[in-house]
Coordinates of C-alpha atoms (C1' of nucleotides) in Angstrom, one line a residue:
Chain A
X1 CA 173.4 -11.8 127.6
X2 CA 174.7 -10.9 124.6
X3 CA 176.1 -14.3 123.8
X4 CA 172.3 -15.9 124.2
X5 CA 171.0 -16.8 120.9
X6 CA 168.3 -14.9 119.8
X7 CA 165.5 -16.6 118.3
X8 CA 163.7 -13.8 117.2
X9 CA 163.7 -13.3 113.4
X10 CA 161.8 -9.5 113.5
X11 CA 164.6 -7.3 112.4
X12 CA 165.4 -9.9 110.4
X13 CA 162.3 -9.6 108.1
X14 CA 161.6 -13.5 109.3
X15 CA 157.5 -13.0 110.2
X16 CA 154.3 -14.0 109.1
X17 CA 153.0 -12.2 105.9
X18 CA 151.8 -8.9 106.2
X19 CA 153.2 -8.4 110.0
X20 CA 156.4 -8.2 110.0
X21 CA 158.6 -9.0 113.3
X22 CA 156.0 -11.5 114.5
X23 CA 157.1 -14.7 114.2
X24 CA 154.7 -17.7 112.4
X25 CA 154.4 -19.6 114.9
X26 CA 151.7 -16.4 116.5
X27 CA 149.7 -16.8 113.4
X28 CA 147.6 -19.6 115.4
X29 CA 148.3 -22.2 112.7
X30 CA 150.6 -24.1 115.6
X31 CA 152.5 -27.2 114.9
X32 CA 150.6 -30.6 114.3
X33 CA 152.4 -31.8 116.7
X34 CA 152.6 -31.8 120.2
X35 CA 156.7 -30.8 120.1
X36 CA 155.8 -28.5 117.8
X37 CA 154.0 -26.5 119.9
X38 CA 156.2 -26.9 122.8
X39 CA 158.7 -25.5 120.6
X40 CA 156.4 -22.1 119.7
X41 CA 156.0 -21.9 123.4
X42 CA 159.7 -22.4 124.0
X43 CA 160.4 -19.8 121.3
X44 CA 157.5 -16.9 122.6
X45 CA 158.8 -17.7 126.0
X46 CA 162.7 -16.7 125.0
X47 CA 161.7 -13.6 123.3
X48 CA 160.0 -12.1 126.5
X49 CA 162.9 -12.9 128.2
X50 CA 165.1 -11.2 125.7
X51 CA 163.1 -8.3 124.9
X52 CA 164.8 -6.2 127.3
X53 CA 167.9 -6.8 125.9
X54 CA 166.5 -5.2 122.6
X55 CA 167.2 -1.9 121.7
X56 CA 164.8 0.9 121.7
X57 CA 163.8 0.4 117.9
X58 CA 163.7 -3.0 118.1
X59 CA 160.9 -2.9 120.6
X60 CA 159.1 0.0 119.1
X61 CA 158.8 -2.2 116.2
X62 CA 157.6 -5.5 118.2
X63 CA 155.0 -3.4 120.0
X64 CA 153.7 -1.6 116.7
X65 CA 153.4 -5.0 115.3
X66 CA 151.5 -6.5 118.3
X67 CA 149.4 -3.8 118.2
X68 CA 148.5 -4.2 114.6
X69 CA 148.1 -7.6 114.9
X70 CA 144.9 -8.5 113.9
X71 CA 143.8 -11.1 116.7
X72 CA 144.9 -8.5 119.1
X73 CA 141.4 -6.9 119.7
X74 CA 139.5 -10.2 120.2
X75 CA 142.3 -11.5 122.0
X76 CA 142.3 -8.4 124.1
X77 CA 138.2 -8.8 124.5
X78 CA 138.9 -12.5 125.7
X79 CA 141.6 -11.6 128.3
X80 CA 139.2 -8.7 129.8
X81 CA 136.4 -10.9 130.1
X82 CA 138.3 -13.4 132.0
X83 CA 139.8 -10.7 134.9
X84 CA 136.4 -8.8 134.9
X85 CA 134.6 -12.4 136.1
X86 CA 137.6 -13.4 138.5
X87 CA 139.4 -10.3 140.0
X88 CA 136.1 -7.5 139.3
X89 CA 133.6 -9.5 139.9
X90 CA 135.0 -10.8 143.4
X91 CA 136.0 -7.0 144.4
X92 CA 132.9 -5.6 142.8
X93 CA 130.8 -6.7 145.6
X94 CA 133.2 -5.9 148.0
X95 CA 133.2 -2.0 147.1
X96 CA 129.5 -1.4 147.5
X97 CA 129.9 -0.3 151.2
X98 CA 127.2 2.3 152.9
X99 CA 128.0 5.8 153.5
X100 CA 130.2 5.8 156.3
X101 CA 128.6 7.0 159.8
X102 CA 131.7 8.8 161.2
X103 CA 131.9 10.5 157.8
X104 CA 128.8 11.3 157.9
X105 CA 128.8 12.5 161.3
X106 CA 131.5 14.6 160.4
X107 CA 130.2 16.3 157.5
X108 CA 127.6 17.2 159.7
X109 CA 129.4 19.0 162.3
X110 CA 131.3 20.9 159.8
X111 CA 128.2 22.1 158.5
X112 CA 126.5 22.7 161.6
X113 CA 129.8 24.5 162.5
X114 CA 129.6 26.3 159.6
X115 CA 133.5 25.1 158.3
X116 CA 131.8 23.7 155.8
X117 CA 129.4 24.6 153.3
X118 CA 128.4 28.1 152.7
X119 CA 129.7 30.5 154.8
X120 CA 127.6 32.0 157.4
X121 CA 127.7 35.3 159.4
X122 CA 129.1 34.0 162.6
X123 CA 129.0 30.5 161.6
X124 CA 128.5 28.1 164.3
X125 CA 125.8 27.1 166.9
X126 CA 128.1 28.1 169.5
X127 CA 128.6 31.0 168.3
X128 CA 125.1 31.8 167.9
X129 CA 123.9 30.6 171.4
X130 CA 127.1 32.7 172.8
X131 CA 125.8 35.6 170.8
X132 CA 122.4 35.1 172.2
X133 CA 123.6 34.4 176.4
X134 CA 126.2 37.8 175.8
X135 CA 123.0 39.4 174.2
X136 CA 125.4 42.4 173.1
X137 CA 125.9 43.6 176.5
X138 CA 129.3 45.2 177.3
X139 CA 131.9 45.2 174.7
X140 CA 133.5 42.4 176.6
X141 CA 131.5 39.4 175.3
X142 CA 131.3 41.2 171.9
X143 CA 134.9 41.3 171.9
X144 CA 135.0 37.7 172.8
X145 CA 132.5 36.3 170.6
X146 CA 134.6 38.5 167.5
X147 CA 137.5 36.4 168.6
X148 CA 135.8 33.2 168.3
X149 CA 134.2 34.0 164.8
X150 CA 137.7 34.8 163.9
X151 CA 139.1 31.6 165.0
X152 CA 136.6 29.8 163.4
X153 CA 136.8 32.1 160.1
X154 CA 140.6 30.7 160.3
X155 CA 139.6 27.4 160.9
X156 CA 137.7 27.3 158.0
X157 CA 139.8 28.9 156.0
X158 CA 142.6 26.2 156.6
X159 CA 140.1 23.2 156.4
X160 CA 139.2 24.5 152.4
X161 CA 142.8 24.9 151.5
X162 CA 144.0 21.8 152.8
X163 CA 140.6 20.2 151.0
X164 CA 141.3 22.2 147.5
X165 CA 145.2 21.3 147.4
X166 CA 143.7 17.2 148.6
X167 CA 141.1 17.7 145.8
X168 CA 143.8 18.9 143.3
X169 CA 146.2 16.1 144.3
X170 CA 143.6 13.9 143.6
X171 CA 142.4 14.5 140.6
X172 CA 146.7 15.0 138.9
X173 CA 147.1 11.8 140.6
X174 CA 143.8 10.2 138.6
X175 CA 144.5 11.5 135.4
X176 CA 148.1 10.6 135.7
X177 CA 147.1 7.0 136.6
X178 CA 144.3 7.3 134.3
X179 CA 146.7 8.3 131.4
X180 CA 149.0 5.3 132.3
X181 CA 146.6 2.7 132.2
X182 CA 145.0 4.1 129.5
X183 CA 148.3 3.4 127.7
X184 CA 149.1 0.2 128.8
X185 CA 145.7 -0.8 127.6
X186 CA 147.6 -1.5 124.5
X187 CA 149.8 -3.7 125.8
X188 CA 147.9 -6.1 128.5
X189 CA 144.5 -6.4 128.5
X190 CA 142.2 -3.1 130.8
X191 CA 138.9 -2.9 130.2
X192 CA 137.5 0.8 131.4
X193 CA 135.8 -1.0 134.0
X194 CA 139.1 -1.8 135.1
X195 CA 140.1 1.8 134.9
X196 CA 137.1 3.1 136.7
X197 CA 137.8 0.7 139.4
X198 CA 141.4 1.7 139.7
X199 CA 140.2 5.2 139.9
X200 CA 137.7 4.2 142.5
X201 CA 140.8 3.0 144.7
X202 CA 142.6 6.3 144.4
X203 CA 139.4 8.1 145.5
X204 CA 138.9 5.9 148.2
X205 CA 142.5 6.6 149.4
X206 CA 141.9 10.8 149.4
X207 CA 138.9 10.3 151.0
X208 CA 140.4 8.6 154.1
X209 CA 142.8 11.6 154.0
X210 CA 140.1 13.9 153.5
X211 CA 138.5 12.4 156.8
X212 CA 141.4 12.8 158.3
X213 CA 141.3 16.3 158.0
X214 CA 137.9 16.7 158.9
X215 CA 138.0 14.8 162.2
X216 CA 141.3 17.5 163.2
X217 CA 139.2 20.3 162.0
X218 CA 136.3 18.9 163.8
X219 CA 138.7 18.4 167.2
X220 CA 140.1 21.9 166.4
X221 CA 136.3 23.7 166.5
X222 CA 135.4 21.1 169.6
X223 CA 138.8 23.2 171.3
X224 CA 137.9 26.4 170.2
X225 CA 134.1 26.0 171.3
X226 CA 135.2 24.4 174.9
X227 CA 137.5 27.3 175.6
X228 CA 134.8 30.2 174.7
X229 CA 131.9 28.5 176.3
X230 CA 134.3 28.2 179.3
X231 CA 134.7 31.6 179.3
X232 CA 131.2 32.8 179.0
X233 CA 130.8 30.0 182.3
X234 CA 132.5 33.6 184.1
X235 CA 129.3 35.4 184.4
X236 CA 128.8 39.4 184.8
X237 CA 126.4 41.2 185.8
X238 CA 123.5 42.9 184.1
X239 CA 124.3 46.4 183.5
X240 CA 122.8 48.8 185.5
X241 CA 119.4 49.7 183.1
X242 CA 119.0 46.3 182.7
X243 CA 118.6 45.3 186.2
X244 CA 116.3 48.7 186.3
X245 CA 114.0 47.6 184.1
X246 CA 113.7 43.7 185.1
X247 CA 113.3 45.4 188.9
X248 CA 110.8 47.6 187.6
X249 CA 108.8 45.0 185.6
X250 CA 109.1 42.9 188.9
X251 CA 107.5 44.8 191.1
X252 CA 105.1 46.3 188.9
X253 CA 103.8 43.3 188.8
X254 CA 104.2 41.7 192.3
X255 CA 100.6 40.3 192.7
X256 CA 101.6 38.2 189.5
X257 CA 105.4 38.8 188.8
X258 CA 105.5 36.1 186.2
X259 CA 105.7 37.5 182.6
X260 CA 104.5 35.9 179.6
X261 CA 106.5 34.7 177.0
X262 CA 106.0 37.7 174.9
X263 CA 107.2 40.2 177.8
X264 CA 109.8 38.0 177.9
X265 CA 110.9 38.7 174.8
X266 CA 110.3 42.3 174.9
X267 CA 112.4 42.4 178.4
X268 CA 114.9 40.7 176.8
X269 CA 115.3 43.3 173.9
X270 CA 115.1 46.0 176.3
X271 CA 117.9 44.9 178.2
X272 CA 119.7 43.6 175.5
X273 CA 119.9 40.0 177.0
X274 CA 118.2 36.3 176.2
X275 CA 114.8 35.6 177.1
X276 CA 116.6 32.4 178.9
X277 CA 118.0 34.8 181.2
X278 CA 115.1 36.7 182.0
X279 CA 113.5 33.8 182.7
X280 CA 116.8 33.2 185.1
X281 CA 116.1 36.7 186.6
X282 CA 113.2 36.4 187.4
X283 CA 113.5 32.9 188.9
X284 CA 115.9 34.1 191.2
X285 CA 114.3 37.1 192.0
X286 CA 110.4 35.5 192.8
X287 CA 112.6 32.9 195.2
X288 CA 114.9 35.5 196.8
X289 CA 111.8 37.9 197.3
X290 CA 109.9 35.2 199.1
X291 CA 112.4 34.3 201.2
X292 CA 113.1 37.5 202.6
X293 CA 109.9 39.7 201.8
X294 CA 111.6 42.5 204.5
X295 CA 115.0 43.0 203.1
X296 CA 113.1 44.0 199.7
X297 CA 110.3 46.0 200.9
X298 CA 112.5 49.1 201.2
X299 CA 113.2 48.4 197.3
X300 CA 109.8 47.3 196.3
X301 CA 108.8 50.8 198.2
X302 CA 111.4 52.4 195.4
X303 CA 110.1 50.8 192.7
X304 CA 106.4 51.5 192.9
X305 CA 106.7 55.2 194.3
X306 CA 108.6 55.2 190.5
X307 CA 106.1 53.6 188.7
X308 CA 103.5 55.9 190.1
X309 CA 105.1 59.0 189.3
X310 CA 106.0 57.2 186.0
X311 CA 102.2 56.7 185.4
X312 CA 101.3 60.3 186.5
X313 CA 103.4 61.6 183.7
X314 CA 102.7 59.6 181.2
X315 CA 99.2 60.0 181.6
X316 CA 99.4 64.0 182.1
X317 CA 101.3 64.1 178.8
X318 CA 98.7 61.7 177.5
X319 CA 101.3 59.6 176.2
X320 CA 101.0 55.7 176.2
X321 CA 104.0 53.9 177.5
X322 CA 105.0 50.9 175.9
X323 CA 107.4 49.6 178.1
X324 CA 106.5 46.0 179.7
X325 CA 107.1 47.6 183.0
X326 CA 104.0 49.8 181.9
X327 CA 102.0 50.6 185.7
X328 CA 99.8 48.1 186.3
X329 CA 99.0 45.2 188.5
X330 CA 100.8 47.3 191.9
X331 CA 98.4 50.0 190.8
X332 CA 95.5 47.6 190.5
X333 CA 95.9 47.5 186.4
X334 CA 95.3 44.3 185.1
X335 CA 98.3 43.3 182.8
X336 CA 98.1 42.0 179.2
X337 CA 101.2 40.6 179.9
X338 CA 99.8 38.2 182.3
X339 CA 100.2 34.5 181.4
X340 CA 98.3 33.1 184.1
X341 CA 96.3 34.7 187.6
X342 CA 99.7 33.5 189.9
X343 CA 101.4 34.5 193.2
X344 CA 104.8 34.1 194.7
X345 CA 103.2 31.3 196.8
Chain B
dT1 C1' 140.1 39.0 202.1
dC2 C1' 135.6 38.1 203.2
dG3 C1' 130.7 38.2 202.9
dA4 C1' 126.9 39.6 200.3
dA5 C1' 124.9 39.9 195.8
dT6 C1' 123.8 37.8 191.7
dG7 C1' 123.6 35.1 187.3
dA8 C1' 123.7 30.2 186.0
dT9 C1' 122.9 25.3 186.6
dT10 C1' 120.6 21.2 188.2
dG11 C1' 117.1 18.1 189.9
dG12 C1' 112.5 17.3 191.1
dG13 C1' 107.6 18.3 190.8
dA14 C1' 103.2 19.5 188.6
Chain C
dT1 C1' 107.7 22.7 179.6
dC2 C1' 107.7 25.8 183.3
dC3 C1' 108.7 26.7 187.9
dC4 C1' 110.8 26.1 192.5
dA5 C1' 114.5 25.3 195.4
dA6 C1' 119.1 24.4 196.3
dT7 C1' 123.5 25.1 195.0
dC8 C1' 127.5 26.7 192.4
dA9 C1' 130.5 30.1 190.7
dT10 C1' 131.7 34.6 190.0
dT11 C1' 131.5 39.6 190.9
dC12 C1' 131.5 43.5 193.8
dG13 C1' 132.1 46.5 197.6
dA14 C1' 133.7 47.3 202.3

DNA sequence: TCGAATGATTGGGA
DNA sequence: TCCCAATCATTCGA
């Protein structure tokens, strides 16, 4: 290499006024004729091959005196324009997409999950309708349903760091890219457009990993949600009280034993379960009664001979009961808690 | 271990 | 949407 001639004249002081190290020929004024100009091209041509065999000073200087070149800017302006109407213009219309479904579909979970977005006390719908069917009672479910807010707590927890340390790579990884183009701006022609599209790439690219992560996180609370609502599938049975006061409530009211929604509700509080299963109780319990009226008399005998001496006190004490299993309907009282004049038919 | 009891689920009807 | 009826799945006690 070093035996090539060099053609280039910078460091010897051979350049058109005022810029030194660029030879006349980049002036524009060109040869009249046409070998003339063959030879300029001949001659640029041989110094881009050579430039790397130039030492570091040498193309300091050659890139200080391109960039002071005073048709660089416009030259620069011409050479943008041209990519921005080929190469941008062509994958300009290619990047306006619509918001991807899946995405979408998985930002939504998250949320609904509660893995993303702001945290909530207990999180997830899951967790919620599990809360609800335990309804508190026994410290089994509670137990269970604190394991599953944990798991999800750490589920979270992992999705937001992975999410931060993608966010962070990103944005190192933009500037840096950023930064570089930015520099070689002033040696090949980048518009910011070019830039900002460049930049649009590299947040495409974290975004796929991004979904990535959200669809495993996604799987991970599908798992986790599977497994606990499995194991709220093994049933127990209402505590003791509770099955008291549904009983009670039943045959208080056995000319009509179908309770509105709000006693219902306040069944449900009192025995610390979901108005769905109440509504379940007492399904079971109109069907099973009707089908074997006998077997429950001896119960139904129980349950009013209570409710009368129930009423007795509470009516020597002059005290109002408030319970939904107040006496009413087996004693003849009608009940406010009466949705609609039926019988077990 | 087995049968009864019991809570939950499902399909159909009003 | 609520209820009934049948059925399933689990628990509980003998």
């Amino acid at each position: 290499m070093d035996e090539q001639p060099r053609l280039m004249h910078s460091h010897t002081g051979v350049g058109m006024a005022g810029h030194p190290g660029l030879p006349q020929h980049l002036e524009g004024t060109g040869g009249a004729d046409g070998d003339g100009r063959k030879q300029d091209i001949g001659d640029i041509l041989q110094q881009i091959m050579t430039i790397t065999d130039q030492s570091l000073d040498e193309a300091q200087a050659r890139k200080h005196a391109l960039n002071c070149h005073r048709m660089k800017p416009a030259l620069f302006n011409v050479l943008c324009e041209i990519k921005e109407k080929t190469v941008l213009s062509i994958r300009g219309a290619q990047e306006e997409e619509p918001p991807d479904p899946q995405l979408m579909r998985l930002d939504n979970m998250l949320l609904a999950e509660g893995v993303s977005g702001p945290e909530k006390g207990g999180g997830s719908a899951a967790a919620a309708a599990a809360a609800a069917a335990s309804g508190g009672v026994g410290a089994d479910n509670s137990a269970e349903h604190s394991d599953y807010r944990a798991k999800l707590t750490q589920i979270r927890q992992i999705y937001h760091t992975e999410l931060e340390k993608y966010e962070q790579a990103c944005n190192e990884f933009t500037t840096h890219v950023m930064n570089l183009l930015r520099e070689q701006s002033r040696t090949r022609p980048i518009s910011p457009k070019e830039i900002e599209r460049m930049v649009s790439i590299i947040h495409r690219k974290f975004s796929s990993i991004q979904m990535q992560l959200k669809q495993s996180t996604c799987e991970a609370v599908m798992i986790l949600r599977s497994r606990f609502l499995d194991a709220r599938r093994k049933r127990r049975n209402f505590n003791k009280q509770a099955t008291e006061i549904l009983n009670e409530y039943f045959y208080s009211h056995l000319s009509n034993p179908y309770p509105s929604e709000e006693a219902k509700e306040e069944l449900a509080k009192k025995c610390a379960i979901t108005v769905a299963q109440v509504s379940n109780w007492f399904g079971n319990k109109r069907i099973r009664y009707k089908k074997n009226i006998g077997k429950f008399q001896e119960e139904a005998n129980m349950y009013a001979a209570r409710t009368a001496v129930n009423a007795a006190n509470a009516s020597s004490h002059g005290s109002q009961a408030n319970s939904p299993s107040t006496p009413n309907s087996a004693g003849g009282y009608p009940s406010p808690c009466y949705q609609s004049d039926r019988r077990i038919q």
